[in-house]
CSV table of C-alpha atoms in Angstrom, one decimal:
chain,number,residue,atom,x,y,z
A,28,UNK,CA,127.7,34.8,-97.6
A,29,UNK,CA,128.7,35.7,-94.1
A,30,UNK,CA,129.4,33.4,-91.5
A,31,UNK,CA,127.0,33.1,-88.8
A,32,UNK,CA,129.7,33.0,-86.0
A,33,UNK,CA,131.1,36.3,-87.0
A,34,UNK,CA,127.9,38.1,-88.3
A,35,UNK,CA,127.0,41.0,-85.9
A,36,UNK,CA,123.2,41.2,-85.4
A,37,UNK,CA,121.4,44.1,-86.6
A,38,UNK,CA,119.1,44.5,-83.4
A,39,UNK,CA,122.1,44.6,-81.4
A,40,UNK,CA,123.4,47.8,-83.6
A,41,UNK,CA,120.1,49.4,-83.3
A,42,UNK,CA,120.0,49.0,-79.4
A,43,UNK,CA,123.5,50.4,-79.3
A,44,UNK,CA,122.3,53.3,-81.3
A,45,UNK,CA,119.3,53.9,-79.1
A,46,UNK,CA,121.4,53.8,-76.0
A,47,UNK,CA,123.9,56.2,-77.5
A,48,UNK,CA,121.2,58.8,-78.2
A,49,UNK,CA,119.2,58.3,-75.2
A,50,UNK,CA,121.8,59.1,-72.5
A,51,UNK,CA,121.1,59.3,-68.7
A,52,UNK,CA,117.3,59.3,-67.5
A,53,UNK,CA,116.8,61.8,-64.8
A,54,UNK,CA,115.0,60.5,-61.6
A,55,UNK,CA,111.8,62.2,-61.4
A,56,UNK,CA,110.0,60.5,-58.5
A,57,UNK,CA,110.7,59.8,-54.8
A,58,UNK,CA,109.7,56.9,-52.7
A,59,UNK,CA,108.7,58.8,-49.4
A,60,UNK,CA,108.6,55.5,-47.3
A,61,UNK,CA,111.9,54.1,-48.3
A,62,UNK,CA,113.4,57.6,-48.9
A,63,UNK,CA,114.7,57.0,-52.3
A,64,UNK,CA,114.6,58.6,-55.8
A,65,UNK,CA,113.8,56.8,-58.9
A,66,UNK,CA,113.0,57.3,-62.7
A,67,UNK,CA,109.4,56.8,-63.3
A,68,UNK,CA,107.9,54.4,-66.0
A,69,UNK,CA,106.5,57.7,-67.5
A,70,UNK,CA,110.3,59.3,-67.6
A,71,UNK,CA,111.7,56.0,-69.0
A,72,UNK,CA,108.9,55.5,-71.9
A,73,UNK,CA,109.1,59.1,-72.7
A,74,UNK,CA,113.0,59.1,-73.0
A,75,UNK,CA,113.2,56.0,-75.1
A,76,UNK,CA,110.0,56.1,-77.2
A,77,UNK,CA,111.1,58.2,-79.9
A,78,UNK,CA,114.5,56.6,-80.4
A,79,UNK,CA,112.6,53.2,-80.5
A,80,UNK,CA,110.5,54.6,-83.3
A,81,UNK,CA,113.3,56.2,-85.0
A,82,UNK,CA,115.4,52.8,-85.1
A,83,UNK,CA,112.1,50.8,-86.0
A,84,UNK,CA,112.5,48.6,-82.7
A,85,UNK,CA,109.5,47.2,-80.8
A,86,UNK,CA,109.6,46.5,-77.0
A,87,UNK,CA,107.5,44.0,-75.4
A,88,UNK,CA,107.2,42.7,-72.0
A,89,UNK,CA,105.2,39.6,-70.9
A,90,UNK,CA,104.3,38.8,-67.1
A,91,UNK,CA,104.1,35.4,-66.1
A,92,UNK,CA,103.9,33.4,-62.6
A,93,UNK,CA,102.4,36.1,-60.8
A,94,UNK,CA,102.2,35.1,-57.1
A,95,UNK,CA,101.8,36.4,-53.5
A,96,UNK,CA,104.5,35.5,-51.1
A,97,UNK,CA,104.5,37.0,-47.6
A,98,UNK,CA,102.1,40.0,-48.6
A,99,UNK,CA,104.4,40.8,-51.5
A,100,UNK,CA,103.3,40.2,-55.1
A,101,UNK,CA,106.1,38.6,-57.1
A,102,UNK,CA,106.3,37.8,-60.9
A,103,UNK,CA,108.4,36.5,-63.7
A,104,UNK,CA,108.7,38.8,-66.5
A,105,UNK,CA,110.2,38.5,-70.0
A,106,UNK,CA,111.0,41.2,-72.6
A,107,UNK,CA,111.7,41.1,-76.2
A,108,UNK,CA,113.1,43.9,-78.6
A,109,UNK,CA,112.0,43.0,-82.1
A,110,UNK,CA,113.7,44.6,-85.4
A,111,UNK,CA,110.6,45.4,-87.3
A,112,UNK,CA,112.7,45.6,-90.5
A,113,UNK,CA,114.3,42.0,-90.3
A,114,UNK,CA,112.1,40.3,-87.7
A,115,UNK,CA,115.2,39.6,-85.8
A,116,UNK,CA,114.8,39.7,-81.7
A,117,UNK,CA,116.5,39.4,-78.6
A,118,UNK,CA,114.9,38.5,-75.3
A,119,UNK,CA,115.6,38.2,-71.6
A,120,UNK,CA,113.8,37.6,-68.3
A,121,UNK,CA,113.7,39.4,-65.0
A,122,UNK,CA,111.9,39.6,-61.7
A,123,UNK,CA,109.3,41.9,-60.7
A,124,UNK,CA,107.8,42.9,-57.5
């Protein structure tokens, strides 16, 4: 039996493998108003989808607390990566605009 404190999580190993295989995602779009380049949602999904499937990891985003402040739509977001083989998951939060 492995001690829980020293056990390395399978989901972390899988996410590391995905990161190693995806590499840098090229910026494919430009925001003309603010004059900066960015990687689009399409570019990101295209780059990581194959590796998520290969490593049997699901990615889910939930949007909560959507509101308008000073003409900006703001939201709180949560994400979870699921290991479909073990049911293990890892989650976090971020703000969106």
